[in-house]
mmCIF file of C-alpha atoms and ligand atoms in Angstrom:
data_model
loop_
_atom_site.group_PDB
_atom_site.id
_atom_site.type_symbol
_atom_site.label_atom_id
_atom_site.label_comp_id
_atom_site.label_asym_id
_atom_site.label_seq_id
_atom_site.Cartn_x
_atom_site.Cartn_y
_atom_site.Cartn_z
ATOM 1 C CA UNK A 1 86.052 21.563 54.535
ATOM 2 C CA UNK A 2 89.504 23.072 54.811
ATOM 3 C CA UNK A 3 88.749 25.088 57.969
ATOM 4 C CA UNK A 4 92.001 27.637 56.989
ATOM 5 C CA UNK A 5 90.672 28.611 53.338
ATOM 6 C CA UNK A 6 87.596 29.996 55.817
ATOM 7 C CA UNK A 7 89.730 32.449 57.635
ATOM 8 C CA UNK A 8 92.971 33.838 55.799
ATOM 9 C CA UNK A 9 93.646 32.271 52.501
ATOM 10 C CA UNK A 10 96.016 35.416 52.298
ATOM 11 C CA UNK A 11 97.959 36.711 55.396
ATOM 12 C CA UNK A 12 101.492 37.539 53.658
ATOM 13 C CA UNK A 13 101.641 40.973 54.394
ATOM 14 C CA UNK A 14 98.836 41.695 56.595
ATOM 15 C CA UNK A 15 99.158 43.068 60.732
ATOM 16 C CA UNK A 16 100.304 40.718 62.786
ATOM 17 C CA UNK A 17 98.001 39.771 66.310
ATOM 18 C CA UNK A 18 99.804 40.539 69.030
ATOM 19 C CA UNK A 19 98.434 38.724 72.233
ATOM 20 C CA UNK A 20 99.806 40.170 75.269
ATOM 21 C CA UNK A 21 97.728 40.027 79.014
ATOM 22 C CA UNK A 22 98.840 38.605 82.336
ATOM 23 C CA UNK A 23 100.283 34.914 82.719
ATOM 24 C CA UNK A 24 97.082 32.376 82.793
ATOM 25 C CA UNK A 25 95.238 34.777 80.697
ATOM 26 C CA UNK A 26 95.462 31.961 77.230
ATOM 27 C CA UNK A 27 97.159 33.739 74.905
ATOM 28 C CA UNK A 28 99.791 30.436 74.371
ATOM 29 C CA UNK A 29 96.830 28.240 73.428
ATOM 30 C CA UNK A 30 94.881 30.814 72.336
ATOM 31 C CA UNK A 31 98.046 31.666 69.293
ATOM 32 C CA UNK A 32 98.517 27.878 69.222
ATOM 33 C CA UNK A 33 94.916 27.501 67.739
ATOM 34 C CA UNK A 34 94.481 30.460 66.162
ATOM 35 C CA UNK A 35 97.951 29.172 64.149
ATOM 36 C CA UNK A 36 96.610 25.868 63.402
ATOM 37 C CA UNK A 37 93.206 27.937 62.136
ATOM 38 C CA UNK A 38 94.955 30.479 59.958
ATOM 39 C CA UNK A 39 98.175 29.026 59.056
ATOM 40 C CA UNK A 40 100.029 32.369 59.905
ATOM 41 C CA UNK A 41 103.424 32.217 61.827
ATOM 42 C CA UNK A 42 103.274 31.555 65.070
ATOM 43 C CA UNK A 43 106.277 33.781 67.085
ATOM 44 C CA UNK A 44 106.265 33.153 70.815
ATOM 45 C CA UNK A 45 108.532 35.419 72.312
ATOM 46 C CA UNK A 46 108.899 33.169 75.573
ATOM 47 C CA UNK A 47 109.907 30.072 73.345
ATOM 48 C CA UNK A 48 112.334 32.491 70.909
ATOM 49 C CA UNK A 49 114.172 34.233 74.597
ATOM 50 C CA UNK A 50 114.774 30.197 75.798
ATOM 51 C CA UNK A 51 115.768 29.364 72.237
ATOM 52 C CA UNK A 52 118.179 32.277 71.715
ATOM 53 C CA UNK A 53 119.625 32.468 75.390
ATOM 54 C CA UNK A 54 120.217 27.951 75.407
ATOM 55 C CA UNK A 55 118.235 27.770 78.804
ATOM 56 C CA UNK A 56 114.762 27.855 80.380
ATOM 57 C CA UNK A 57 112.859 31.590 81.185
ATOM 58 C CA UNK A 58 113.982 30.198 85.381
ATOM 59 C CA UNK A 59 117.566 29.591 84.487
ATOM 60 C CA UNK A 60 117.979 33.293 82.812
ATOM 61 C CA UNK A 61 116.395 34.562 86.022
ATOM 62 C CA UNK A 62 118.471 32.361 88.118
ATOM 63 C CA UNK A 63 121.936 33.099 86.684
ATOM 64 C CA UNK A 64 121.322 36.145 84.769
ATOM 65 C CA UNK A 65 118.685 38.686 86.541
ATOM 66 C CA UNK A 66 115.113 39.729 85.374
ATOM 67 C CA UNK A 67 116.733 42.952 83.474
ATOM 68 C CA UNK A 68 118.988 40.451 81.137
ATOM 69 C CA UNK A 69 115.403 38.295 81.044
ATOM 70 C CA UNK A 70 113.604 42.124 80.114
ATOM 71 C CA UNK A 71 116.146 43.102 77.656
ATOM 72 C CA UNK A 72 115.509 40.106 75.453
ATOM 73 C CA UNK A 73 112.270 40.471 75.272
ATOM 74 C CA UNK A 74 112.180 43.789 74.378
ATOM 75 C CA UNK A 75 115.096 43.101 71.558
ATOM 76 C CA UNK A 76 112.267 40.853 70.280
ATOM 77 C CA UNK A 77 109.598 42.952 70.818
ATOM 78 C CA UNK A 78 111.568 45.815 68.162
ATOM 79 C CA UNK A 79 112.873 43.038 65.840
ATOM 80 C CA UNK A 80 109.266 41.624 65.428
ATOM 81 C CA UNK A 81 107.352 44.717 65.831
ATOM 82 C CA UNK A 82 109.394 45.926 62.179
ATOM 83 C CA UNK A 83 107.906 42.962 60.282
ATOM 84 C CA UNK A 84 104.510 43.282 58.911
ATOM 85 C CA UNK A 85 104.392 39.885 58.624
ATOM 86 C CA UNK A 86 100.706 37.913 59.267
ATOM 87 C CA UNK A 87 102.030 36.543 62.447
ATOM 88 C CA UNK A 88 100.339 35.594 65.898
ATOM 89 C CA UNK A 89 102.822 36.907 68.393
ATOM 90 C CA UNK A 90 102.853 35.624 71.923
ATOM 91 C CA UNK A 91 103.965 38.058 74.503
ATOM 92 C CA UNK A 92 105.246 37.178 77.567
ATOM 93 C CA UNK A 93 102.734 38.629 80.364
ATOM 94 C CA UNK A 94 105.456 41.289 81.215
ATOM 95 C CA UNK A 95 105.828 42.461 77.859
ATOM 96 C CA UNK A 96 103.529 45.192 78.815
ATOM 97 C CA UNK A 97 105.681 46.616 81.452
ATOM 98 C CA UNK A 98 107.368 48.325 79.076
ATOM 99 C CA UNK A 99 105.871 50.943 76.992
ATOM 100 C CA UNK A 100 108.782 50.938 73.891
ATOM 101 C CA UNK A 101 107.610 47.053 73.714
ATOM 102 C CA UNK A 102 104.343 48.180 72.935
ATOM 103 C CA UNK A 103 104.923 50.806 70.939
ATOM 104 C CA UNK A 104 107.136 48.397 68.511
ATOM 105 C CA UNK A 105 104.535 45.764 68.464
ATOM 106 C CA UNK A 106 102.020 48.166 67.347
ATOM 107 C CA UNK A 107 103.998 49.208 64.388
ATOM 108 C CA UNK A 108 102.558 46.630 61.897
ATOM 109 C CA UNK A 109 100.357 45.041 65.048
ATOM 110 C CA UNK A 110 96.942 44.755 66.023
ATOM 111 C CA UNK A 111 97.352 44.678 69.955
ATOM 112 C CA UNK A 112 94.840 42.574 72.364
ATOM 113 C CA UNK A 113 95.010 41.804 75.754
ATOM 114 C CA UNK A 114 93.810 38.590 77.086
ATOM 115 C CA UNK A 115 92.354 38.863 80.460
ATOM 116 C CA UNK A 116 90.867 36.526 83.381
ATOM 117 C CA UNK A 117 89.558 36.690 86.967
ATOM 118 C CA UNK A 118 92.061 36.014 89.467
ATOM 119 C CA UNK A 119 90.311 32.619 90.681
ATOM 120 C CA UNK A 120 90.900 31.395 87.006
ATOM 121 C CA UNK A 121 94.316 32.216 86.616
ATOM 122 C CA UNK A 122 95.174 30.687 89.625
ATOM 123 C CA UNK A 123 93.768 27.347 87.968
ATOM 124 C CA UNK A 124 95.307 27.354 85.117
ATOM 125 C CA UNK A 125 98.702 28.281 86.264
ATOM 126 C CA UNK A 126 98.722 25.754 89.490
ATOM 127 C CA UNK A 127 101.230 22.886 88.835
ATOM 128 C CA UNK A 128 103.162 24.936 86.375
ATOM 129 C CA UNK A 129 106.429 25.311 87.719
ATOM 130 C CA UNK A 130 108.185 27.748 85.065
ATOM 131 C CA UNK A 131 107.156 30.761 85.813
ATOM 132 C CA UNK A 132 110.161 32.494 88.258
ATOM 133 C CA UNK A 133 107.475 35.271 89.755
ATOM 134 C CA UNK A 134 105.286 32.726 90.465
ATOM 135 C CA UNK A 135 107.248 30.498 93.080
ATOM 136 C CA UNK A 136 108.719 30.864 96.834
ATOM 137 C CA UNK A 137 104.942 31.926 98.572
ATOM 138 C CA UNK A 138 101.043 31.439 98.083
ATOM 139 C CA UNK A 139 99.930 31.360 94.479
ATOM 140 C CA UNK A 140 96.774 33.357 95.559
ATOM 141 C CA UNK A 141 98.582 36.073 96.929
ATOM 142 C CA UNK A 142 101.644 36.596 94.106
ATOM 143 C CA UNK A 143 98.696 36.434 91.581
ATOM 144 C CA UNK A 144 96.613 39.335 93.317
ATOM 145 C CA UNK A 145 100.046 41.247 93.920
ATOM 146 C CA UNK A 146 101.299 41.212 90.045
ATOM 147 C CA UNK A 147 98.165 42.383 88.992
ATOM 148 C CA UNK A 148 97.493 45.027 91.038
ATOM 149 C CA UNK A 149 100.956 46.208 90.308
ATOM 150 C CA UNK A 150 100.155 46.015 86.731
ATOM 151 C CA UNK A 151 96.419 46.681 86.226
ATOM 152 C CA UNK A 152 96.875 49.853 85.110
ATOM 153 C CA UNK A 153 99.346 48.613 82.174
ATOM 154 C CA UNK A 154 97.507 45.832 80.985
ATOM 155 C CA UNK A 155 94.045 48.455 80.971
ATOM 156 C CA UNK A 156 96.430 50.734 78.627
ATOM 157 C CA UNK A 157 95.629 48.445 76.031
ATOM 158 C CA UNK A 158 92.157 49.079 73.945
ATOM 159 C CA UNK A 159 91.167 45.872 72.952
ATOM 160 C CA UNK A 160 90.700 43.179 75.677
ATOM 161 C CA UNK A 161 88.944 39.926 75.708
ATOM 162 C CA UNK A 162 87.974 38.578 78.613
ATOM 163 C CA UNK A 163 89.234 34.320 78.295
ATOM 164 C CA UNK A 164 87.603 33.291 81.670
ATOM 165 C CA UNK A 165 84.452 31.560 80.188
ATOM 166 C CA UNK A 166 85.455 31.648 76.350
ATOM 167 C CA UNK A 167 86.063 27.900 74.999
ATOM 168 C CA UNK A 168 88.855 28.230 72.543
ATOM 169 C CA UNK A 169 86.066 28.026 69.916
ATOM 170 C CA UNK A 170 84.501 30.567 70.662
ATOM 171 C CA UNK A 171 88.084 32.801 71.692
ATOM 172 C CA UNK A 172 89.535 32.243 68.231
ATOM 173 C CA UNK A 173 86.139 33.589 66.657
ATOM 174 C CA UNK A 174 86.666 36.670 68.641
ATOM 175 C CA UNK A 175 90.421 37.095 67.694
ATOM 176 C CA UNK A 176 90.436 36.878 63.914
ATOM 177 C CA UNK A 177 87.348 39.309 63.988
ATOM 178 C CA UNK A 178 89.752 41.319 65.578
ATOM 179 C CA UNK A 179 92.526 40.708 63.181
ATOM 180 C CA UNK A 180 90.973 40.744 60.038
ATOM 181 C CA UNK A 181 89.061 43.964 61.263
ATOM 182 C CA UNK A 182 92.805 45.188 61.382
ATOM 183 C CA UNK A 183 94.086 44.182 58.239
ATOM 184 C CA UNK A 184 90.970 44.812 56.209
HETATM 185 C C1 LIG B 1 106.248 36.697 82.847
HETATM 186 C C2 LIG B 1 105.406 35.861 82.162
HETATM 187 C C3 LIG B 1 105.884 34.628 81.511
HETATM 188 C C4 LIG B 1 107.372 34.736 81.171
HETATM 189 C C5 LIG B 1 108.162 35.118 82.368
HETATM 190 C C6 LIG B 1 107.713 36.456 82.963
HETATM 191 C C7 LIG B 1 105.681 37.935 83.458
HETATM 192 O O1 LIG B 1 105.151 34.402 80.315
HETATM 193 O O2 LIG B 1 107.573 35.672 80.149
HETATM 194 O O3 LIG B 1 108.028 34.097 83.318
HETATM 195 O O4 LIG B 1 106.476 38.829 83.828
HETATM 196 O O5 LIG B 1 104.444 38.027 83.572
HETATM 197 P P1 LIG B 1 103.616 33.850 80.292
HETATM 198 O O6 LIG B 1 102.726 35.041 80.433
HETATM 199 O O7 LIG B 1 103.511 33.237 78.935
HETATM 200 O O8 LIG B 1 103.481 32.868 81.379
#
C-alpha cells in the first residue's frame, strides 16, 4: 500500500508543522520522515540560511557574528510563517529565542517542540562537528548550560513531544495526529 494516500492525500493549503526544540531533540529526521510519509514540502531553515548565505551555519558564525546568523533566520521565519502552505518546517533550535519568530510561524503553523533528556542529546549530537555553540569545552556542560538558559522558551510552547524513547515510527504517528488535528 501507498503509505502517503494513508496520511494526507491533500495538504495544499493546510497549516504547516513547525518543529522547533533544542539541537539533538530530532526534529531534522523527524521532518525528513514525516516528508517522505506525507509528501508535503519539506523547508529546513538551517539548510535554506547555508543555501542563501553560500557557506556552512560555522562559517556565518565565524566571519559574520551570531546576530547576522539570527537575522536570517528570523527573515525566514516571517517569509515562511506568511505561507499556508502544507509544509514541515525545521527550525533551527534557536529559533525559539526569539518571540517575533514564533509568532510568524504560528500564523498558518501548528507549533511543536521536540524535546529530550540531556544524556540523549548529548548522544546524538557527539561527533557532529557543525554546530558553532557546541564546540571549544565539554559537551556535557554546554548542553546543560543552553538549556537552562532556554528552558523557559522552549516550555512557552504548548505542544511538546518528548523524542527520547520514541522510534521514528512511533514519533511520526504522534506528529501528523498533531497536524491533521490542526488542519482539520
Ligand atoms: C542552533 C541550532 C542549530 C543551528 C545553529 C544554532 C541553536 O540547529 O541553527 O547551529 O542556537 O540552537 P539544530 O537545532 O538543527 O542543530
Amino acid at each position: 500500500m501507498d503509505g502517503r494516500s494513508l496520511y494526507f492525500p491533500q495538504m495544499n493549503n493546510q497549516h504547516n508543522l513547525v518543529l522547533l526544540g533544542f539541537m539533538g531533540t530530532g526534529k531534522s529526521a523527524a521532518g525528513r520522515k514525516l516528508a517522505a510519509l506525507t509528501c508535503a514540502p519539506l523547508l529546513d531553515m538551517d539548510a535554506e540560511v547555508e543555501r542563501r548565505a553560500g557557506k556552512s551555519i560555522a562559517r556565518i558564525f565565524e566571519e559574520d557574528g551570531e546576530a547576522v546568523f539570527r537575522r536570517m533566520e528570523a527573515e525566514l521565519a516571517a517569509e515562511w510563517g506568511a505561507q499556508k502552505a502544507g509544509a514541515i518546517i525545521v527550525c533551527g533550535g534557536g529559533v525559539v529565542l526569539n518571540e517575533e519568530n514564533l509568532r510568524q510561524l504560528s500564523r498558518h503553523g501548528k507549533l511543536v517542540c521536540l524535546t529530550a533528556r540531556p544524556e540523549v542529546i548529548i548522544r546524538r549530537v557527539a561527533g557532529h562537528d557543525e554546530r558553532p555553540l557546541l564546540q571549544g569545552g565539554r559537551l556535557e556542560q554546554q548542553v546543560a548550560t543552553l538549556l537552562e538558559e532556554r528552558k523557559e522558551a522552549y516550555e512557552r510552547i504548548p505542544i511538546q513531544v518528548d523524542t527520547s524513547d520514541l522510534d521514528m515510527d512511533s514519533l511520526s504517528a504522534r506528529l501528523i495526529r498533531v497536524w491533521r488535528h490542526a488542519s482539520s
